[in-house]
Coordinates of C-alpha atoms and ligand atoms in Angstrom, one line a residue:
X1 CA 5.4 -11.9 16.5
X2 CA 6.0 -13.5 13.4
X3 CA 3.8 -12.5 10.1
X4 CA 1.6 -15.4 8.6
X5 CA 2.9 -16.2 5.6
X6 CA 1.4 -15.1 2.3
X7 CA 3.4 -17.5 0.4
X8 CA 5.0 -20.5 1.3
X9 CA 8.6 -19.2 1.9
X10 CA 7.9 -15.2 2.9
X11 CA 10.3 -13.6 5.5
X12 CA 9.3 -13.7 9.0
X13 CA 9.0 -11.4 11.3
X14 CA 13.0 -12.0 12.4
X15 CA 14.1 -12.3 9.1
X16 CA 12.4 -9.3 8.4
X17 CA 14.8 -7.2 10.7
X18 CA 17.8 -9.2 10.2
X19 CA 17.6 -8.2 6.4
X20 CA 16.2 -4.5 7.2
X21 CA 19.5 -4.5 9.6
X22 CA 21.6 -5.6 6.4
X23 CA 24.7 -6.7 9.2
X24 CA 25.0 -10.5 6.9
X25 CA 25.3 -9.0 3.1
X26 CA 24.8 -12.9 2.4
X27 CA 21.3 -13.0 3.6
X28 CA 20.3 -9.5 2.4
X29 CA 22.1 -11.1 -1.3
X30 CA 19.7 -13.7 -0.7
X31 CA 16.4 -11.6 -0.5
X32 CA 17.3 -9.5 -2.9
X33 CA 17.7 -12.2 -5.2
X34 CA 14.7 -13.6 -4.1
X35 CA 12.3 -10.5 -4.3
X36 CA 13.7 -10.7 -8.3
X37 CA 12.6 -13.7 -8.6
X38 CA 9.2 -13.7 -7.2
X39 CA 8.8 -10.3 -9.2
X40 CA 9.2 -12.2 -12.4
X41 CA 6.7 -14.9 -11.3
X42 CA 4.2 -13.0 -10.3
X43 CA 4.4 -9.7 -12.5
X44 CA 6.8 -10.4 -14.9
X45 CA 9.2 -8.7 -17.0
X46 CA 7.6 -5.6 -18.0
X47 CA 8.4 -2.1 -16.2
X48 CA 5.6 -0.2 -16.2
X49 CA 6.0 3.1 -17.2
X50 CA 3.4 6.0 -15.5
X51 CA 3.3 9.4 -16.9
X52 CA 3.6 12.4 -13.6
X53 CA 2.0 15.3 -13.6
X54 CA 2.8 17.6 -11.2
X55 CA 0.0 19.8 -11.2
X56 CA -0.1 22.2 -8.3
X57 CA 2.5 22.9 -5.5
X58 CA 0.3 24.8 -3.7
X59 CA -0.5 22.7 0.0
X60 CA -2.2 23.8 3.3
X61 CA -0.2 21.6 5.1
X62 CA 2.7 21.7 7.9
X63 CA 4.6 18.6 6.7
X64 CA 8.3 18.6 8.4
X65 CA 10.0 16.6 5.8
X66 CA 8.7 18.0 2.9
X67 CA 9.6 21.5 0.9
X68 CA 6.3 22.2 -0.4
X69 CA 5.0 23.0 3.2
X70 CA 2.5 26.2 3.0
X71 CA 5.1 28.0 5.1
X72 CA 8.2 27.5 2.9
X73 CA 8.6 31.2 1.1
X74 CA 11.3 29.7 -0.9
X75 CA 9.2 27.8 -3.5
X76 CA 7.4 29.0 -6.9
X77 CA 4.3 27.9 -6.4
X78 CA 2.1 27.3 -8.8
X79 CA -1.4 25.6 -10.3
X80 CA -1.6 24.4 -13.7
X81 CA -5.2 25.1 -15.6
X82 CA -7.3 22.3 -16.6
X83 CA -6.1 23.0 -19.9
X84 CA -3.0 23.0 -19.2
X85 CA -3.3 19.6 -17.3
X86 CA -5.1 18.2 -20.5
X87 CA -2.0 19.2 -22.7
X88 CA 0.6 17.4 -20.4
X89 CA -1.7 14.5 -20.3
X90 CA -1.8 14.5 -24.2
X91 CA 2.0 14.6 -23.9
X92 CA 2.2 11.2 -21.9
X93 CA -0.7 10.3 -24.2
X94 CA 1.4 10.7 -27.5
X95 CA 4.4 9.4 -26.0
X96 CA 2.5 5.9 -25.7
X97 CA 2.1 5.5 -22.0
X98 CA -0.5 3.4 -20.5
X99 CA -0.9 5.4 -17.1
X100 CA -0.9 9.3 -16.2
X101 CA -0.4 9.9 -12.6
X102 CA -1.6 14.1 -11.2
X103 CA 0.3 14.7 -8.4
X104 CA -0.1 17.6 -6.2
X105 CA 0.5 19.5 -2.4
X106 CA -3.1 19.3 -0.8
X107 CA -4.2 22.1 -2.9
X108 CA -8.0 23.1 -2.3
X109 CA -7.4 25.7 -5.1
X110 CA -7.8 22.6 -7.4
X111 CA -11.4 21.9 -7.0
X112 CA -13.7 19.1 -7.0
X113 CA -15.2 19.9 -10.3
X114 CA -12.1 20.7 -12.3
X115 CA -10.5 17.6 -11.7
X116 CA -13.6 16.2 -12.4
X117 CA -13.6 17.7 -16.1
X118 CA -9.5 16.8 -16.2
X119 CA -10.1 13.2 -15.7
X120 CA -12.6 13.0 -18.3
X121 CA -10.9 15.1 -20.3
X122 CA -8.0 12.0 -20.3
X123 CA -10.0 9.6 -20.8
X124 CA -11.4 11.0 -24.0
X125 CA -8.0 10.5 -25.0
X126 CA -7.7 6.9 -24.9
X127 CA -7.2 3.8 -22.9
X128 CA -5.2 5.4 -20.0
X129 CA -5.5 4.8 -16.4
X130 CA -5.3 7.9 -14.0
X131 CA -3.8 7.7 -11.2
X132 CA -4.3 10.3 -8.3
X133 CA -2.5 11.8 -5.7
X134 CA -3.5 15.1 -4.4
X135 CA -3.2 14.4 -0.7
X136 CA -6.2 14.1 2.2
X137 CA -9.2 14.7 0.1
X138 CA -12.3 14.5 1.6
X139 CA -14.8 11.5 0.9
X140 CA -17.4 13.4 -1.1
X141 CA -14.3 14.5 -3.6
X142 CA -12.8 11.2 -3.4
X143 CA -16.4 10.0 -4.6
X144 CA -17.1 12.0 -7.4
X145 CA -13.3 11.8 -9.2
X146 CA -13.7 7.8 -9.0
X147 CA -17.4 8.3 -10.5
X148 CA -15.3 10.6 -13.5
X149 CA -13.0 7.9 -14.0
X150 CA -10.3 8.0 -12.0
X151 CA -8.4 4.6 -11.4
X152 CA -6.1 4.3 -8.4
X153 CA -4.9 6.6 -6.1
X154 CA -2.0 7.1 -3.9
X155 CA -1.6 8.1 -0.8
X156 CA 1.7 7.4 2.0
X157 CA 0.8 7.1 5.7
X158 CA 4.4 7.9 5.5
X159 CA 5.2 5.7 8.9
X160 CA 3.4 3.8 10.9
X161 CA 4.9 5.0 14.0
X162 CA 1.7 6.8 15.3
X163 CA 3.6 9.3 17.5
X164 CA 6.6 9.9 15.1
X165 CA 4.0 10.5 12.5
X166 CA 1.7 12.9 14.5
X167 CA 5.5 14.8 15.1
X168 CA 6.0 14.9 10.9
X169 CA 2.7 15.6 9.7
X170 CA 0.9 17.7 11.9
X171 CA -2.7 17.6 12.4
X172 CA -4.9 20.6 10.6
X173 CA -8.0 22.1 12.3
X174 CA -9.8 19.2 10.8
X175 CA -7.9 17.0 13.7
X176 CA -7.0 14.1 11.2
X177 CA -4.4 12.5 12.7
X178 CA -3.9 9.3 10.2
X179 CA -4.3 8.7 6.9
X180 CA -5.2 5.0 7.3
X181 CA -9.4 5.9 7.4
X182 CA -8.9 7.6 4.3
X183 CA -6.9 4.6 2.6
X184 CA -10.1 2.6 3.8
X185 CA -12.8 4.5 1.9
X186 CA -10.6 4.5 -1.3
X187 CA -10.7 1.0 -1.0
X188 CA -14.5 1.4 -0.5
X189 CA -15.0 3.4 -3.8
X190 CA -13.1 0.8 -5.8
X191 CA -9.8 2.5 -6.4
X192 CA -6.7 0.5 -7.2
X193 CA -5.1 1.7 -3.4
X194 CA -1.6 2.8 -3.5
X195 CA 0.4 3.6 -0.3
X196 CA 3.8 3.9 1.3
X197 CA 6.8 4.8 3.4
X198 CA 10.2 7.3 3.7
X199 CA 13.2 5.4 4.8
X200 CA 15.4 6.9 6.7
X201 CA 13.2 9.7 8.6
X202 CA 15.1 10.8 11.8
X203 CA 13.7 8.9 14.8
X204 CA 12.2 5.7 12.6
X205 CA 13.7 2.2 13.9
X206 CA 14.2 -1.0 12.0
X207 CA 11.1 -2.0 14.0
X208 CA 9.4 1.1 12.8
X209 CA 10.1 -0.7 9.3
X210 CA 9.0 -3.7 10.2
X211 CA 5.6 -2.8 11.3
X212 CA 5.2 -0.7 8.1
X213 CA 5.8 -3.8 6.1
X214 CA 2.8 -5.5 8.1
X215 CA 0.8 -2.9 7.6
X216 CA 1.1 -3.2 3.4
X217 CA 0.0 -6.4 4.1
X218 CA -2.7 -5.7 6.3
X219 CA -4.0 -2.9 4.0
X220 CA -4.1 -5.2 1.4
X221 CA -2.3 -2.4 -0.6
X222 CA -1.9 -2.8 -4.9
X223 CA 0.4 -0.2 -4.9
X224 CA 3.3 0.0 -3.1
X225 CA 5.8 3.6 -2.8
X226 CA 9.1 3.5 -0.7
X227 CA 11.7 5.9 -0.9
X228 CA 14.7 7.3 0.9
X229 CA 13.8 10.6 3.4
X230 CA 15.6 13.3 1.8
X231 CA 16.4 16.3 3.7
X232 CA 15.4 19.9 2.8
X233 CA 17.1 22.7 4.6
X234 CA 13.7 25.1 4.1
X235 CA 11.8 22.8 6.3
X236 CA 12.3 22.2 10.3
X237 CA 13.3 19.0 9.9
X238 CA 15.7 19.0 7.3
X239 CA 17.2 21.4 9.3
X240 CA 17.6 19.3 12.6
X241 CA 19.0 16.5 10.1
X242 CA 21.7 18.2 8.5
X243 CA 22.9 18.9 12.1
X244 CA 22.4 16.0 14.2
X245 CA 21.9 14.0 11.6
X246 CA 19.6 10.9 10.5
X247 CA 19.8 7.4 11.9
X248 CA 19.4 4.9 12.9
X249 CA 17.9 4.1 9.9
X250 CA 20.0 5.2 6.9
X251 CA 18.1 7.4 4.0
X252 CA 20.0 5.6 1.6
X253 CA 19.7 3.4 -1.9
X254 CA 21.0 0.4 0.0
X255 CA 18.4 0.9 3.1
X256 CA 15.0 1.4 1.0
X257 CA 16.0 -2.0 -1.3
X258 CA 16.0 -3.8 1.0
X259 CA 12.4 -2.2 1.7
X260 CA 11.1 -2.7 -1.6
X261 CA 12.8 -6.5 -1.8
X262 CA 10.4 -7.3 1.6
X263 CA 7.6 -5.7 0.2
X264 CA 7.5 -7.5 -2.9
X265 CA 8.0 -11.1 -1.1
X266 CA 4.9 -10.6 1.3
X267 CA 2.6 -9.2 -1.4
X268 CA 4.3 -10.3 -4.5
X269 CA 1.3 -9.3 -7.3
X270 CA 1.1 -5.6 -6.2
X271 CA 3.0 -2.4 -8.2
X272 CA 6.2 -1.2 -6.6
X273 CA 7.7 1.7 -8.4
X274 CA 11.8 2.3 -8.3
X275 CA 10.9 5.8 -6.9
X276 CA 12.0 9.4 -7.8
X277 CA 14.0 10.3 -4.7
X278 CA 16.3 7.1 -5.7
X279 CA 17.2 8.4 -8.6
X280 CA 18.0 11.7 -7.1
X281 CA 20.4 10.1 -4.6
X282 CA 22.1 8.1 -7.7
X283 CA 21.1 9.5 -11.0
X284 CA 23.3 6.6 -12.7
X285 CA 21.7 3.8 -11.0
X286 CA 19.2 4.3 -8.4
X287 CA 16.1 3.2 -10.5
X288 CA 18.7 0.3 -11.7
X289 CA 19.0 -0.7 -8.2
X290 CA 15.4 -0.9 -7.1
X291 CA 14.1 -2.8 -10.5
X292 CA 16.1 -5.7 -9.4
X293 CA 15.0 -5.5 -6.0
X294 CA 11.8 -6.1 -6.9
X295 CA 10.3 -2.9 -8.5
X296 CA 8.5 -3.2 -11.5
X297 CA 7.1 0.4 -11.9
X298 CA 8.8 3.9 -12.9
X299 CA 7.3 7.3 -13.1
X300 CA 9.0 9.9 -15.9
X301 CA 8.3 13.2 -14.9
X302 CA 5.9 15.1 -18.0
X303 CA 5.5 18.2 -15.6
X304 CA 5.6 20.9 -18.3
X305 CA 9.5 22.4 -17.6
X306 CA 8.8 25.9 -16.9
X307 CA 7.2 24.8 -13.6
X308 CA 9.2 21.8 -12.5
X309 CA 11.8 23.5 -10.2
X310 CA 8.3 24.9 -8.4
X311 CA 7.2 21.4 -7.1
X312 CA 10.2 21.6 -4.2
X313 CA 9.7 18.2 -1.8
X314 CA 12.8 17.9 -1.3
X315 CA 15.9 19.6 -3.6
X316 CA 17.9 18.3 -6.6
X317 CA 14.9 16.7 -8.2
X318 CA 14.2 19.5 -10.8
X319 CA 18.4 18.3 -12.0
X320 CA 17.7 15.0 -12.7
X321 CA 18.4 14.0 -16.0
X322 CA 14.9 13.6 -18.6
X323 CA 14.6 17.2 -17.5
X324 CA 13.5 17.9 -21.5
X325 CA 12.5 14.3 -22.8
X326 CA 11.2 12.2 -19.9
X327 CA 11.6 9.4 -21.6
X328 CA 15.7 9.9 -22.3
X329 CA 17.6 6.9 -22.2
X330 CA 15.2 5.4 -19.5
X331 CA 14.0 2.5 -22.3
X332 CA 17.3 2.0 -23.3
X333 CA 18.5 1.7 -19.5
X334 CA 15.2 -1.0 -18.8
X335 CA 16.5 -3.2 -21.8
X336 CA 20.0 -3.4 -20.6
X337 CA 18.3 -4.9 -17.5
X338 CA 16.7 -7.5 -20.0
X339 CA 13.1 -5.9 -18.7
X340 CA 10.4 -4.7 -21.5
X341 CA 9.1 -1.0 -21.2
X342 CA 5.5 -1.4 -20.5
X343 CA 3.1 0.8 -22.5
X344 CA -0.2 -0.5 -21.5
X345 CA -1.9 0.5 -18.9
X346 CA -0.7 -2.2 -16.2
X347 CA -3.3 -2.2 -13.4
X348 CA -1.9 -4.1 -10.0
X349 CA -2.5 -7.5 -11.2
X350 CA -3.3 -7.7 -7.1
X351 CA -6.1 -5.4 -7.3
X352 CA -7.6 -7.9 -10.1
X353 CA -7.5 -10.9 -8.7
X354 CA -9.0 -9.4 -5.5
X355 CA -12.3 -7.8 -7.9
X356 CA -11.9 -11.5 -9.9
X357 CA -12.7 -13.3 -6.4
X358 CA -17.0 -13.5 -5.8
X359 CA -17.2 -11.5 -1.9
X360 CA -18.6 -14.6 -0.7
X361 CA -15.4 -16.0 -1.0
X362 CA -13.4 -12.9 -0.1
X363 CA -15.0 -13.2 3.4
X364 CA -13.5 -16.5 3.9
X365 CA -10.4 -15.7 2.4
X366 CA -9.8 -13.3 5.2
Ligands
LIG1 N1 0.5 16.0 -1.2 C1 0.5 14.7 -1.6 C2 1.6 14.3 -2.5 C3 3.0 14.5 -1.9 S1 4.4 14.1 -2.7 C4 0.6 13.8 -0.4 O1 0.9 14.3 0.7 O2 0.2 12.6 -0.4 C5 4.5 12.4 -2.5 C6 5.4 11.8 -1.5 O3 6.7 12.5 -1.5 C7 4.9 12.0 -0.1 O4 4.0 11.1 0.3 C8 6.2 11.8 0.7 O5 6.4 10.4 1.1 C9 7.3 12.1 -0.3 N2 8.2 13.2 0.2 C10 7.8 14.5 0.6 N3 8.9 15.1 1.1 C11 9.9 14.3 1.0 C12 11.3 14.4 1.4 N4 11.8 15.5 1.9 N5 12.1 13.3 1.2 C13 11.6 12.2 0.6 N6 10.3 12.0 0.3 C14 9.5 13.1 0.5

């Protein structure tokens, strides 16, 4: 079924798969250079830069993919304070950025009314935008940290592949068995909503893709966060990987491009970030690759260094270089593209012009 088109000339439905297939390097040359183009039309030059915070690595939950699974011995967990939160923030703060992203496992050791005080607390610091991600929250939290002042927030549904899904990230007590009700409600309580996909997940198909691109769309989403499946021998299925290995989607640089190219030519005004686990599969140029795919967003890690081997989702991120000045050579490296580091806030220019339109008309615009 073909997509309706967002903008005169977007991908359909079979060019979506032919370029997610990359077997004619012509055509995927020709979206690639495409989603550049549309990214500097309808976002512009600037790379955003957001300030992470990994602030716990503490998580109830099962995940199969990902180290930080509650059962995983083989991690240092840990929590960083409030105060401690508030320093790293002041870090990002001093360093100019526009945007300070806390990041956690689903941690219910970091409670409603400390991030509460922590997202005030940055916001006493200045014009900065906070960005959360902390997992599956539950509404009444969700509530109360937009009503402190917290901005966006992002959350993956990881796949849209119900069943390959309910196999990766299995259900708690609390029988949730999607994270697309929750993505609804953030959109409810006015947050900038930011979601997103692994590539290369043993068992997804290019359709698999496909559909997860049309659900972006659908979703409506201002934030948009792809990155390559990395395998973790601590968790089950990093372990299956490594023996039967992935397919027949590849986990690799190439692969999620191409990704991030189609998501920026359906909803060309949203954020896309060039995401951590490229860099870790090529420190030299994987962030290189993605910003001219389309991405217009980069995340340098301020997680204070004594802890930043704890946050484990997958290995080798704790090596990448920045690992003592976040910042390192990553301006530098966004100039030689001829792109401007961003230090403003940069709020999804998508999730404006949506609060811009009156809701009579967004009815009709549906
Ligand atoms: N606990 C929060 C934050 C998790 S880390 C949450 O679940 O939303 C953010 C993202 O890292 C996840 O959404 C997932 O897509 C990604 N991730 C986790 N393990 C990974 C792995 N092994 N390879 C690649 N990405 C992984």
């Amino acid at each position: 079924m073909p997509l309706p088109t967002a903008i005169d000339d977007a991908p359909t439905r079979a060019e979506i798969l032919a370029c997610l297939r990359g077997d004619d390097a012509a055509e995927v040359a020709y979206w690639l250079a495409e989603a550049d183009r549309v990214r500097q039309a309808s976002v512009g030059s600037i790379v955003h830069l957001r300030g992470l915070i990994e602030v716990s690595s503490h998580c109830r939950r099962l995940c199969t993919y990902c180290g930080m699974r509650a059962p995983n011995r083989n991690v240092k967990r840990y929590r960083l304070t409030p105060e401690e939160i508030l320093a790293a923030a002041r870090n990002v703060v001093d360093a100019g950025l526009g945007t300070i992203v806390l990041q956690a496992g689903e941690d219910p050791g970091l409670t409603e009314s400390d991030i509460a005080r922590v997202i005030q607390g940055i916001h006493d610091m200045g014009d900065v935008a906070v960005t959360l991600s902390l997992g599956e929250r539950n509404v009444r939290e969700l509530a109360t940290w937009r009503r402190a002042g917290a901005n966006r927030y992002l959350l993956r549904f990881e796949t849209s592949n119900r069943k390959l899904y309910r196999r990766i990230h299995p259900a708690l007590r609390d029988g949730q068995t999607s994270r697309l009700p929750i993505l609804r409600t953030l959109r409810e309580l006015g947050y900038e909503v930011g979601s997103g996909v692994m590539v290369g997940v043993p068992g997804q198909t290019f359709d698999d893709l496909a559909d997860d691109l049309e659900l972006f769309r659908e979703l409506d989403l201002d934030m948009i966060g792809v990155g390559p499946y990395v395998p973790d021998p601590d968790t089950p299925l990093g372990r299956k990987t490594a023996s039967a290995g992935a397919g027949p989607v590849a986990n690799d640089v190439a692969t999620v491009c191409r990704v991030v190219a189609l998501a920026r030519l359906l909803l060309p005004d949203s954020n896309i970030p060039a995401t951590t686990a490229l860099a870790v599969l090529d420190r030299k140029r994987g962030y290189e690759q993605a910003l001219v795919a389309g991405a217009n967003v980069v995340m340098p890690n301020f997680t204070p260094t004594a802890r930043r081997e704890g946050y484990r989702i997958y290995p080798g991120k704790a090596e990448l270089p920045g690992y003592l000045d976040p910042l390192f050579d990553l301006e530098a490296r966004i100039r030689e593209l001829g792109r401007t580091p961003g230090h403003v806030r940069g709020d999804s220019p998508r999730f404006e012009r949506r609060r811009s339109v009156p809701p009579t008309m967004k009815e009709t615009d549906r």
